[in-house]
PDB file of C-alpha atoms in Angstrom:
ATOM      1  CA  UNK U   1     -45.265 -17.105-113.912  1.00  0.00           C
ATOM      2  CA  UNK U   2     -44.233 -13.590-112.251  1.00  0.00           C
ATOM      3  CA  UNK U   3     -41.588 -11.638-113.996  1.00  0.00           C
ATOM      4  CA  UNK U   4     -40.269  -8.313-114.927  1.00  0.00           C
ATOM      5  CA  UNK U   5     -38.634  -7.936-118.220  1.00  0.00           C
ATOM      6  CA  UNK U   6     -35.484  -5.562-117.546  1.00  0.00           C
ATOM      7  CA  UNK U   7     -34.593  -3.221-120.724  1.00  0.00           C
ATOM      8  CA  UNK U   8     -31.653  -0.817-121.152  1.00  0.00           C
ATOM      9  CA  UNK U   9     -30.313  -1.511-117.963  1.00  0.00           C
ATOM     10  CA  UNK U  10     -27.275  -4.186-116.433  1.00  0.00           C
ATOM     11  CA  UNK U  11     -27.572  -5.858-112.856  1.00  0.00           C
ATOM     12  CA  UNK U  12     -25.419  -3.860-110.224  1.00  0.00           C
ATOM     13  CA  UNK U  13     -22.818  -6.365-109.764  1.00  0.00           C
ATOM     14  CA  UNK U  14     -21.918  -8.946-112.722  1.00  0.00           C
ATOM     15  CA  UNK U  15     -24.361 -11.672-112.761  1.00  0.00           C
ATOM     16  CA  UNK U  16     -24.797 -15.211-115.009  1.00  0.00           C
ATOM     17  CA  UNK U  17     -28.336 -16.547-116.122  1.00  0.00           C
ATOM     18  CA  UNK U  18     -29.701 -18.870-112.944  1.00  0.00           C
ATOM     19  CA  UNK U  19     -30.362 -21.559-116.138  1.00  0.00           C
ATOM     20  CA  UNK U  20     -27.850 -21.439-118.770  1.00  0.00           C
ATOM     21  CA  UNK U  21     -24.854 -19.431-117.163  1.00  0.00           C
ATOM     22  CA  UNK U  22     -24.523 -17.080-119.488  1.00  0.00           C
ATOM     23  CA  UNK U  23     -23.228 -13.064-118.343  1.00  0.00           C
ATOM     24  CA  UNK U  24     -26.692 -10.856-118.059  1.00  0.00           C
ATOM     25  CA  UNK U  25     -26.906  -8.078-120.627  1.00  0.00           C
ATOM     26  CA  UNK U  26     -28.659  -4.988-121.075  1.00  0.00           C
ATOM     27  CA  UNK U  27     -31.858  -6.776-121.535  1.00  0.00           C
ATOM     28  CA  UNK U  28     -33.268  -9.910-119.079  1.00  0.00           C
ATOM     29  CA  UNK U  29     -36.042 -10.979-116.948  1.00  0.00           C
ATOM     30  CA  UNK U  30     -35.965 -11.443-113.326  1.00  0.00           C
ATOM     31  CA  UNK U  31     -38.312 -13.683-111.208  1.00  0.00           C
ATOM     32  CA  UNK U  32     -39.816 -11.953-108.997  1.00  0.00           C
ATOM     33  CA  UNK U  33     -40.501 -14.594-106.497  1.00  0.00           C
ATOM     34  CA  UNK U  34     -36.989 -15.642-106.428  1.00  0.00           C
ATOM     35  CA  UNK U  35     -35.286 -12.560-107.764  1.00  0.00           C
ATOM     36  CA  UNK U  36     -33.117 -14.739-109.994  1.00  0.00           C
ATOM     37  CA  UNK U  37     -31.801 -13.068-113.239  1.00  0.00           C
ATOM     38  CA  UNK U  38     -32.469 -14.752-116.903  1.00  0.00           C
ATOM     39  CA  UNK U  39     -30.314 -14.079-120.106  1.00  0.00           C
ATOM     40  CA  UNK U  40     -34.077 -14.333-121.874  1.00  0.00           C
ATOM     41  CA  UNK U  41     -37.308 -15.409-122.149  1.00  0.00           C
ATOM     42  CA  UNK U  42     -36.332 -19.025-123.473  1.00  0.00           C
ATOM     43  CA  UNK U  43     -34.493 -19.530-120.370  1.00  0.00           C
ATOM     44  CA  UNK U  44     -37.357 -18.638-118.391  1.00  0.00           C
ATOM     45  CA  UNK U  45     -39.911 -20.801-119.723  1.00  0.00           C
ATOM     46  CA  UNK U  46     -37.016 -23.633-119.362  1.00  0.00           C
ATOM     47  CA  UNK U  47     -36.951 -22.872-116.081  1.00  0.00           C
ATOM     48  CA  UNK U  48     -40.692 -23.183-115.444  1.00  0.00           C
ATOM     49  CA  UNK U  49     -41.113 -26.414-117.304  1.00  0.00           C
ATOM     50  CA  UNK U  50     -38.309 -27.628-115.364  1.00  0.00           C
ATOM     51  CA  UNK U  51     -39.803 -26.987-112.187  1.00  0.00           C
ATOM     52  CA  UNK U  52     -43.302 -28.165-112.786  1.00  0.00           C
ATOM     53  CA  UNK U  53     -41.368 -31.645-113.709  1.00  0.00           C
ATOM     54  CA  UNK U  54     -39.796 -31.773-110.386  1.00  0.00           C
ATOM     55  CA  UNK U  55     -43.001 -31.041-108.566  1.00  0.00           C
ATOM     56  CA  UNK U  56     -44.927 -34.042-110.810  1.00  0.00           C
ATOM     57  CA  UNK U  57     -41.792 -36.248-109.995  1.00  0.00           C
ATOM     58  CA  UNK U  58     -42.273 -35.603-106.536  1.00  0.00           C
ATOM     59  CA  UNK U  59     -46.027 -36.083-106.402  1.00  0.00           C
ATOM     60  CA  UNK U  60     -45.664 -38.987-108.194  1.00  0.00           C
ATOM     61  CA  UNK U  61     -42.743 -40.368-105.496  1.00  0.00           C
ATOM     62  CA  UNK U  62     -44.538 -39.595-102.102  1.00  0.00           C
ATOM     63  CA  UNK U  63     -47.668 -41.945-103.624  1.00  0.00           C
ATOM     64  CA  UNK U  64     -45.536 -44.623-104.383  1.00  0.00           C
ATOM     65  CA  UNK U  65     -44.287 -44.200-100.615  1.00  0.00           C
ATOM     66  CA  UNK U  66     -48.039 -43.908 -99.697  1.00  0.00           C
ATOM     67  CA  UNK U  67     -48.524 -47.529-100.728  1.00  0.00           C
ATOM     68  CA  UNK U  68     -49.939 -46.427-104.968  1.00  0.00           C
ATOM     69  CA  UNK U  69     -52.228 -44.030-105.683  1.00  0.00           C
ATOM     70  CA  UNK U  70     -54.957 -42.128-104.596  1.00  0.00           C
ATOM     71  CA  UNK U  71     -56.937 -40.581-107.169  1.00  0.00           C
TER      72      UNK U  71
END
């Protein structure tokens, strides 16, 4: 997890929350990877969990394609 937590200050142009849609504030976080915005920290994490799922699912898919698994 790389972010920077953004205080005081509103995106230049009107931006929404890359998880929940909300408008941005005066106060979110921004990946810094991706350089998506977040309403808040609880979004954040969301997003995380949510993409360490995806990368299990897929593990999980290419060794069923593999023929079962390798461990």
């Amino acid at each position: 997890m790389r972010f920077i937590l953004v205080n005081g200050r509103t995106p230049c142009r009107q931006s929404t929350c890359a998880l929940c849609a909300k408008p941005i504030g005066a106060g979110y976080l921004r990946e810094i990877a991706t350089r998506l915005p977040y309403c808040d920290a609880d979004c954040y994490a969301d997003h995380c969990v949510g993409a360490v799922l995806a990368l299990e699912n897929q593990v999980k898919t290419t060794k069923m394609a593999l023929g079962g698994s390798r461990e």
